[in-house]
mmCIF file of C-alpha atoms and ligand atoms in Angstrom:
data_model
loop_
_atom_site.group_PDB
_atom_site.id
_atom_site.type_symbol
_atom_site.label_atom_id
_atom_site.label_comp_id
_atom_site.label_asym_id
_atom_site.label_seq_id
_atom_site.Cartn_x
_atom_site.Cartn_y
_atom_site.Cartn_z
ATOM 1 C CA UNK A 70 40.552 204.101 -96.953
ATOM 2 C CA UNK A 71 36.988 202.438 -97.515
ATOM 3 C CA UNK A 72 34.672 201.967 -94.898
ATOM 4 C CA UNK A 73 31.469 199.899 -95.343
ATOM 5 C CA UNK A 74 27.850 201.156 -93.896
ATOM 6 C CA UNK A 75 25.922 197.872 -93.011
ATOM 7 C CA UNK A 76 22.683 199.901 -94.008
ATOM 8 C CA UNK A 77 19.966 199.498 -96.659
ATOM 9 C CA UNK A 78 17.798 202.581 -95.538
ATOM 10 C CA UNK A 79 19.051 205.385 -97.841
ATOM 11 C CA UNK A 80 17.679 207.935 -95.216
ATOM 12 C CA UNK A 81 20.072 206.662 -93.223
ATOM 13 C CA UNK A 82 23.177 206.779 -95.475
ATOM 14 C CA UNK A 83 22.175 210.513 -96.751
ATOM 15 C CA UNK A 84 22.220 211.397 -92.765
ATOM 16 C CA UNK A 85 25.577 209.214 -91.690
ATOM 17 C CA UNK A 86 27.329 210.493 -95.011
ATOM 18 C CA UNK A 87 26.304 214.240 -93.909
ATOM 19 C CA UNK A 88 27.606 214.066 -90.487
ATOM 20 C CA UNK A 89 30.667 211.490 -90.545
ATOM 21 C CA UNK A 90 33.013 213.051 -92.620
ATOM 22 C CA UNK A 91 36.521 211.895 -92.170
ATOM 23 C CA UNK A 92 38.935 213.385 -95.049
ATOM 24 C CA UNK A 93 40.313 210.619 -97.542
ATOM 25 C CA UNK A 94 37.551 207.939 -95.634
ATOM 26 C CA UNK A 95 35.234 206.615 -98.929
ATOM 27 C CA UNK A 96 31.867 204.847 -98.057
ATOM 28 C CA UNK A 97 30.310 201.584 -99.202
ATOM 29 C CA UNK A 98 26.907 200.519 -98.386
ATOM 30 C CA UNK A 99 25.684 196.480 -98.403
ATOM 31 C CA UNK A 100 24.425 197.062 -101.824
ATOM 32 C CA UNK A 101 28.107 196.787 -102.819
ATOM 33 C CA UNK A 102 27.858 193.459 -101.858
ATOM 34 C CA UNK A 103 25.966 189.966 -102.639
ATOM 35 C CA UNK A 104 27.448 187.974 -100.078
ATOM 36 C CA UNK A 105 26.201 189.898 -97.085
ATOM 37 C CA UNK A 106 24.040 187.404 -94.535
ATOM 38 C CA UNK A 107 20.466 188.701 -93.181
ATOM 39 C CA UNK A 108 21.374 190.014 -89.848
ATOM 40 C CA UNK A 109 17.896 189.641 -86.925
ATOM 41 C CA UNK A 110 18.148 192.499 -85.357
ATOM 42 C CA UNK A 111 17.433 190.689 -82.023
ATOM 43 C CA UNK A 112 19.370 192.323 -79.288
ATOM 44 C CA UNK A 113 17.749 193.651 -76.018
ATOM 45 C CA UNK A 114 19.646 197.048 -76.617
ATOM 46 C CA UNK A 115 20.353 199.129 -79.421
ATOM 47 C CA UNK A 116 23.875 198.613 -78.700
ATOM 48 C CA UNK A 117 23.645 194.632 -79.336
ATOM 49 C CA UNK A 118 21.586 195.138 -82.135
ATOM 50 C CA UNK A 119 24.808 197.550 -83.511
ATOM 51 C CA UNK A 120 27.265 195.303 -83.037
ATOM 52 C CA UNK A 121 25.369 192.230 -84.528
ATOM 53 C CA UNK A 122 24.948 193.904 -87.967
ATOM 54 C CA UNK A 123 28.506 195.645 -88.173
ATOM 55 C CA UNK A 124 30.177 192.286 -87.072
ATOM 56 C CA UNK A 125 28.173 190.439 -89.405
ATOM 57 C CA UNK A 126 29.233 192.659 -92.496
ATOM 58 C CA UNK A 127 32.817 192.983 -91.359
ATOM 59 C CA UNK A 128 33.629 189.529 -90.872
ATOM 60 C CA UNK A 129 31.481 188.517 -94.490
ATOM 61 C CA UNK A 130 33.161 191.391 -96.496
ATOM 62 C CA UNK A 131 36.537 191.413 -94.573
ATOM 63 C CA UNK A 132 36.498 195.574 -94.270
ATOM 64 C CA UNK A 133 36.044 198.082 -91.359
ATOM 65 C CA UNK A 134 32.538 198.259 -91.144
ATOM 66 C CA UNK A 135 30.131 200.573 -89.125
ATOM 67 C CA UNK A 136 26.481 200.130 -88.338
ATOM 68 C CA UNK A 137 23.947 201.738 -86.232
ATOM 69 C CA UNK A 138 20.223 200.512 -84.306
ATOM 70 C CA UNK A 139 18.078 203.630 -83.904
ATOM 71 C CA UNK A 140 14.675 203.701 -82.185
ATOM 72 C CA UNK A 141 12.106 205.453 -79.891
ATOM 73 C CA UNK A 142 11.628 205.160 -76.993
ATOM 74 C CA UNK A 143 8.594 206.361 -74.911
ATOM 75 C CA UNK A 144 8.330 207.249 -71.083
ATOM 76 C CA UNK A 145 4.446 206.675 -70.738
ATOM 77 C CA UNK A 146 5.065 203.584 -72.456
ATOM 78 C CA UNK A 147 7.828 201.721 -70.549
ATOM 79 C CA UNK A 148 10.118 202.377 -73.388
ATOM 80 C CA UNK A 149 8.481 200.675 -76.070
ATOM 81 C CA UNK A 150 8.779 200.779 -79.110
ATOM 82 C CA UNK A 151 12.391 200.566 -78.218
ATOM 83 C CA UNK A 152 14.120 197.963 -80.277
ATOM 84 C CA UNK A 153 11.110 197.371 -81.910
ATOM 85 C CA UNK A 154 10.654 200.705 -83.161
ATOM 86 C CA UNK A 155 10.823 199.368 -86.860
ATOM 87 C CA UNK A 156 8.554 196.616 -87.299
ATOM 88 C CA UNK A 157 5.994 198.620 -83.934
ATOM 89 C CA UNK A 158 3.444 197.488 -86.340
ATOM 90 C CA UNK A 159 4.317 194.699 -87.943
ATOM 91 C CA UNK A 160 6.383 193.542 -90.766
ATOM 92 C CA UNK A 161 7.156 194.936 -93.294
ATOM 93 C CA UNK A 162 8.471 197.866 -91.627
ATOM 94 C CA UNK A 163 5.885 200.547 -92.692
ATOM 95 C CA UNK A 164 6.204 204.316 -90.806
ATOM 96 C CA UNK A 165 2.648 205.070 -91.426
ATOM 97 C CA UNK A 166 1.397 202.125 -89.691
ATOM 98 C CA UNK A 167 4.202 202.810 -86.719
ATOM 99 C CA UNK A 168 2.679 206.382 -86.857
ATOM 100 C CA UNK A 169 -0.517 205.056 -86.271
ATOM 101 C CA UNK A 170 0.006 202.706 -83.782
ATOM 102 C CA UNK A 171 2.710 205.191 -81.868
ATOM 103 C CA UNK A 172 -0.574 207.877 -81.520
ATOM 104 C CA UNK A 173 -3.181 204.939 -80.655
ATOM 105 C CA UNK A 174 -1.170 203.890 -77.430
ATOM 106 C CA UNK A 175 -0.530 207.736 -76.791
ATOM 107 C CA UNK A 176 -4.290 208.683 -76.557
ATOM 108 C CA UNK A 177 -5.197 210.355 -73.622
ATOM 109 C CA UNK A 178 -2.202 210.177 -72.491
ATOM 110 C CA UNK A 179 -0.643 213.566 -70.645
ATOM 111 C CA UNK A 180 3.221 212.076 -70.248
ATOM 112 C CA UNK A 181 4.282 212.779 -73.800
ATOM 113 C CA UNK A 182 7.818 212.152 -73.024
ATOM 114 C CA UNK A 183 10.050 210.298 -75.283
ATOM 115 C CA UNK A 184 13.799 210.028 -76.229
ATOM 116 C CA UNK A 185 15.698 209.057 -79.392
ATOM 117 C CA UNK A 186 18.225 206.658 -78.869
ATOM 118 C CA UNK A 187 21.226 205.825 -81.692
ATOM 119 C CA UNK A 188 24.097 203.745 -81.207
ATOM 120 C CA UNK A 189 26.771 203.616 -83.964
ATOM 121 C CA UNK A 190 29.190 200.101 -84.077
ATOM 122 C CA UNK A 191 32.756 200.505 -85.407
ATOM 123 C CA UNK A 192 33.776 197.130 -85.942
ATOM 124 C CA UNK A 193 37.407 195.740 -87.648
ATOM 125 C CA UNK A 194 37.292 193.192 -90.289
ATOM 126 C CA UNK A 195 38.086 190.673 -87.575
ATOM 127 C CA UNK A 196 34.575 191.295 -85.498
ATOM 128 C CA UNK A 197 36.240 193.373 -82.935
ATOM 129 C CA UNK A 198 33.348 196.291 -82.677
ATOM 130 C CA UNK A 199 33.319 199.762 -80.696
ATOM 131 C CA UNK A 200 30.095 201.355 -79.971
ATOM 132 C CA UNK A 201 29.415 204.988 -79.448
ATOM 133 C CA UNK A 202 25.605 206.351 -78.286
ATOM 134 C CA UNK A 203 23.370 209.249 -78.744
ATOM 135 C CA UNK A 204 20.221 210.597 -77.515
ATOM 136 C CA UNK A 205 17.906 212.858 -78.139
ATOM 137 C CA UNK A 206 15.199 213.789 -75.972
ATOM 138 C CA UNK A 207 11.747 215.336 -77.007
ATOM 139 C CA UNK A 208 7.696 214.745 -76.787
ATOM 140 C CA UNK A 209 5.341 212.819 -79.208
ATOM 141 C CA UNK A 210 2.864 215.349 -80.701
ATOM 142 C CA UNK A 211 -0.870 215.069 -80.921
ATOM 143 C CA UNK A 212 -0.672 214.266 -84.809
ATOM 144 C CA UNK A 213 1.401 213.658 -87.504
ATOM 145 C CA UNK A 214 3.098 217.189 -88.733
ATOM 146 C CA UNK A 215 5.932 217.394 -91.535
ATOM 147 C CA UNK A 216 7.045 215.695 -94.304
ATOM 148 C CA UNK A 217 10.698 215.551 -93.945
ATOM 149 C CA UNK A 218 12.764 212.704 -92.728
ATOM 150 C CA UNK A 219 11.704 209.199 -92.428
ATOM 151 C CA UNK A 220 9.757 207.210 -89.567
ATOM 152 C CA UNK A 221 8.889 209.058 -86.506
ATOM 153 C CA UNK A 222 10.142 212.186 -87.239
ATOM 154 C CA UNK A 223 6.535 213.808 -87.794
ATOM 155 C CA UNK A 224 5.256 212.840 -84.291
ATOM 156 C CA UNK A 225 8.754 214.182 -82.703
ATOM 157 C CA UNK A 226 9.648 217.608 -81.021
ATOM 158 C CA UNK A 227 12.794 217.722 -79.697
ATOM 159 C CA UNK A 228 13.279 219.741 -76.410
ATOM 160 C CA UNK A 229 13.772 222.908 -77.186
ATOM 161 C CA UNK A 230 11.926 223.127 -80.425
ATOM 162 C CA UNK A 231 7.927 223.729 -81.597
ATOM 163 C CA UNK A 232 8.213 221.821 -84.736
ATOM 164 C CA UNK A 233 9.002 218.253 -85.011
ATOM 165 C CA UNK A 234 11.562 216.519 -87.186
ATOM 166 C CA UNK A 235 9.354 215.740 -90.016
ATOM 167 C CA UNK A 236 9.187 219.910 -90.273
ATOM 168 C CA UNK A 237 12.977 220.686 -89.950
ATOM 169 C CA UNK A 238 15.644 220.691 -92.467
ATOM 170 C CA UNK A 239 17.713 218.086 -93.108
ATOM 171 C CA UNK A 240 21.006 220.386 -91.893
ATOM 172 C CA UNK A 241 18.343 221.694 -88.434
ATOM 173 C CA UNK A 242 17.982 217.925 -87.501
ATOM 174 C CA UNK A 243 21.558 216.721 -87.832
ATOM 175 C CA UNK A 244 22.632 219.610 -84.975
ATOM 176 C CA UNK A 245 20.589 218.023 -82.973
ATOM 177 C CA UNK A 246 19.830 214.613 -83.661
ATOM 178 C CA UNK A 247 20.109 211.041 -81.946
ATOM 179 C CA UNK A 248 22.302 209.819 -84.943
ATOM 180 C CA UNK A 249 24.420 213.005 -85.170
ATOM 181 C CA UNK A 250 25.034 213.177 -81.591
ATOM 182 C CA UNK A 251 26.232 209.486 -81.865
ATOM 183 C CA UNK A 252 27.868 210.113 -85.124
ATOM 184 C CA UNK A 253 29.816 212.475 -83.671
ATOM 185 C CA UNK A 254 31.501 210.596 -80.917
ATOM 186 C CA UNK A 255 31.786 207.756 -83.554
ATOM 187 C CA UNK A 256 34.296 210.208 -85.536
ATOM 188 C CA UNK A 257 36.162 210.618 -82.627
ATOM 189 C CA UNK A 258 36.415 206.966 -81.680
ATOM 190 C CA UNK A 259 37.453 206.512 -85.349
ATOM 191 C CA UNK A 260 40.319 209.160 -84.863
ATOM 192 C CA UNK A 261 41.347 207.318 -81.405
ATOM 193 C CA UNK A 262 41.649 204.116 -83.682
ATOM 194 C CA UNK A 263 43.576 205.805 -86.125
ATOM 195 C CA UNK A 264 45.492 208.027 -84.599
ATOM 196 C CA UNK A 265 48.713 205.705 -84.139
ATOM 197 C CA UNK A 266 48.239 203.317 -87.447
ATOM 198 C CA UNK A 267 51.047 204.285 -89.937
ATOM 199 C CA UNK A 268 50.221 202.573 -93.318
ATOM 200 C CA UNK A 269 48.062 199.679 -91.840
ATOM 201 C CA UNK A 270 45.161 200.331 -89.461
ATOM 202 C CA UNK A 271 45.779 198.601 -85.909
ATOM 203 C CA UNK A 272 42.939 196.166 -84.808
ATOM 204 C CA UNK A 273 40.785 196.899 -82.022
ATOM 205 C CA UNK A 274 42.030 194.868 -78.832
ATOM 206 C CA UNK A 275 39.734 192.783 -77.822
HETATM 207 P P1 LIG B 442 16.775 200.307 -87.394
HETATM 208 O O1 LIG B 442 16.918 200.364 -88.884
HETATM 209 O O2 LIG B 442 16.655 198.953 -86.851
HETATM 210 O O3 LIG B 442 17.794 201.155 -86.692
HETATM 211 O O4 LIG B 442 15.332 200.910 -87.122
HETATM 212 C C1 LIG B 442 15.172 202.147 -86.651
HETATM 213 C C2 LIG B 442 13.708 202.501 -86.681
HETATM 214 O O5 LIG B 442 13.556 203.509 -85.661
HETATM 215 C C3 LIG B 442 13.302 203.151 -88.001
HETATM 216 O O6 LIG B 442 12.611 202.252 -88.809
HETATM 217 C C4 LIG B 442 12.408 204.272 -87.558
HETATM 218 O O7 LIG B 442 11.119 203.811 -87.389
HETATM 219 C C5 LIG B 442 12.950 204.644 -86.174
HETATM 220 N N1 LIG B 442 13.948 205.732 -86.271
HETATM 221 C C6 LIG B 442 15.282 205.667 -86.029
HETATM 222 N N2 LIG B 442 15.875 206.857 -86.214
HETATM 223 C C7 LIG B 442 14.900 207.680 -86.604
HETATM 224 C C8 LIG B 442 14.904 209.059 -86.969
HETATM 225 O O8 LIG B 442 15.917 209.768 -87.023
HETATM 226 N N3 LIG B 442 13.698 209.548 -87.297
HETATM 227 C C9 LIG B 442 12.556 208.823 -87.283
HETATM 228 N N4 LIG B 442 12.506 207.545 -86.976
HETATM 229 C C10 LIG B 442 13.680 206.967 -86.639
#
């Protein structure tokens, strides 16, 4: 069975495709396609934001389609960036400039506090979506440190941890990240779907 990721950002595939392994499942991405509509990520929640772009591929490509909204989201600053944790700084989306902006607002700030937030859409080919969502909770560091990863990871330390993202291994931050976390409970919502389809998967009720 083929299952489309409504995702451009080949971090993200390399991390989903790590951590949602389903035997016999093969995976697509929206470079597949030329059809596929621009999806503004608009939602108040990462959750809306999830569904939006998984409906949007499913019901253009007619295939079971899964999609996630990530972000940060800081105590000290009332949760922002939040939603807007891509474009913090503008458009494009540029990390650096995120980086920069992320450790302006932080200055002299003592609450360093901060959570990553993930929520994964499953969503049928007719727009019927599941979501499943992860967390991970950490500080923002005094300055960027690390090169792994993508985005925040070098001003993030996960509880637990000395080292942010940026200096982990790929394998060390999918035990413990936001998007494994929710990646994981996705697998089991897929197997929940599954589990009673014979030779044609059921729908989602809606
Ligand atoms: P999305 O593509 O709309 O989900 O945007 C998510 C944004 O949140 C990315 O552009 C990053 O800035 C940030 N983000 C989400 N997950 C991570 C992560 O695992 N590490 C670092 N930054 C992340």
């Amino acid at each position: 069975m083929k299952l489309l990721i409504a995702t451009r950002n080949p971090h993200k595939l390399t991390e989903l495709a790590a951590i949602f392994k389903i035997p016999g499942l093969e995976f697509l991405n929206l470079s597949a396609f030329t059809n596929m509509p621009e999806v503004e990520e608009d939602g108040l929640t990462f959750r809306d934001n999830a569904i939006k772009k998984a409906r949007a591929a499913a019901l253009a490509s007619g295939m079971w389609t899964m999609a996630d909204d990530s972000g940060i989201e800081v105590l000290a600053l009332g949760g922002q960036p939040g939603v807007r944790s891509a474009r913090y700084a503008g458009e494009p989306v540029n990390y650096a400039a995120n980086n920069a902006k992320l450790l302006k607002a932080m200055n002299g700030v003592a609450d360093r506090r901060a959570r990553f937030s993930c929520a994964v859409a499953i969503c049928d080919p007719k727009g019927v979506a599941e979501v499943a969502v992860g967390y991970c909770h950490g500080t923002i560091g005094f300055e960027e440190r690390g090169s792994n990863g993508f985005g925040y990871d070098p001003l993030f330390i996960p509880s637990g941890f000395a080292i942010t993202f940026a200096e982990m291994s790929a394998e060390e931050k999918n035990k413990t990240s936001h998007r494994a976390r929710a990646l994981h409970l996705a697998a089991t919502m897929w197997k929940n779907i599954f589990e009673k389809a014979t030779d044609t998967p059921t729908p989602l009720a809606s």
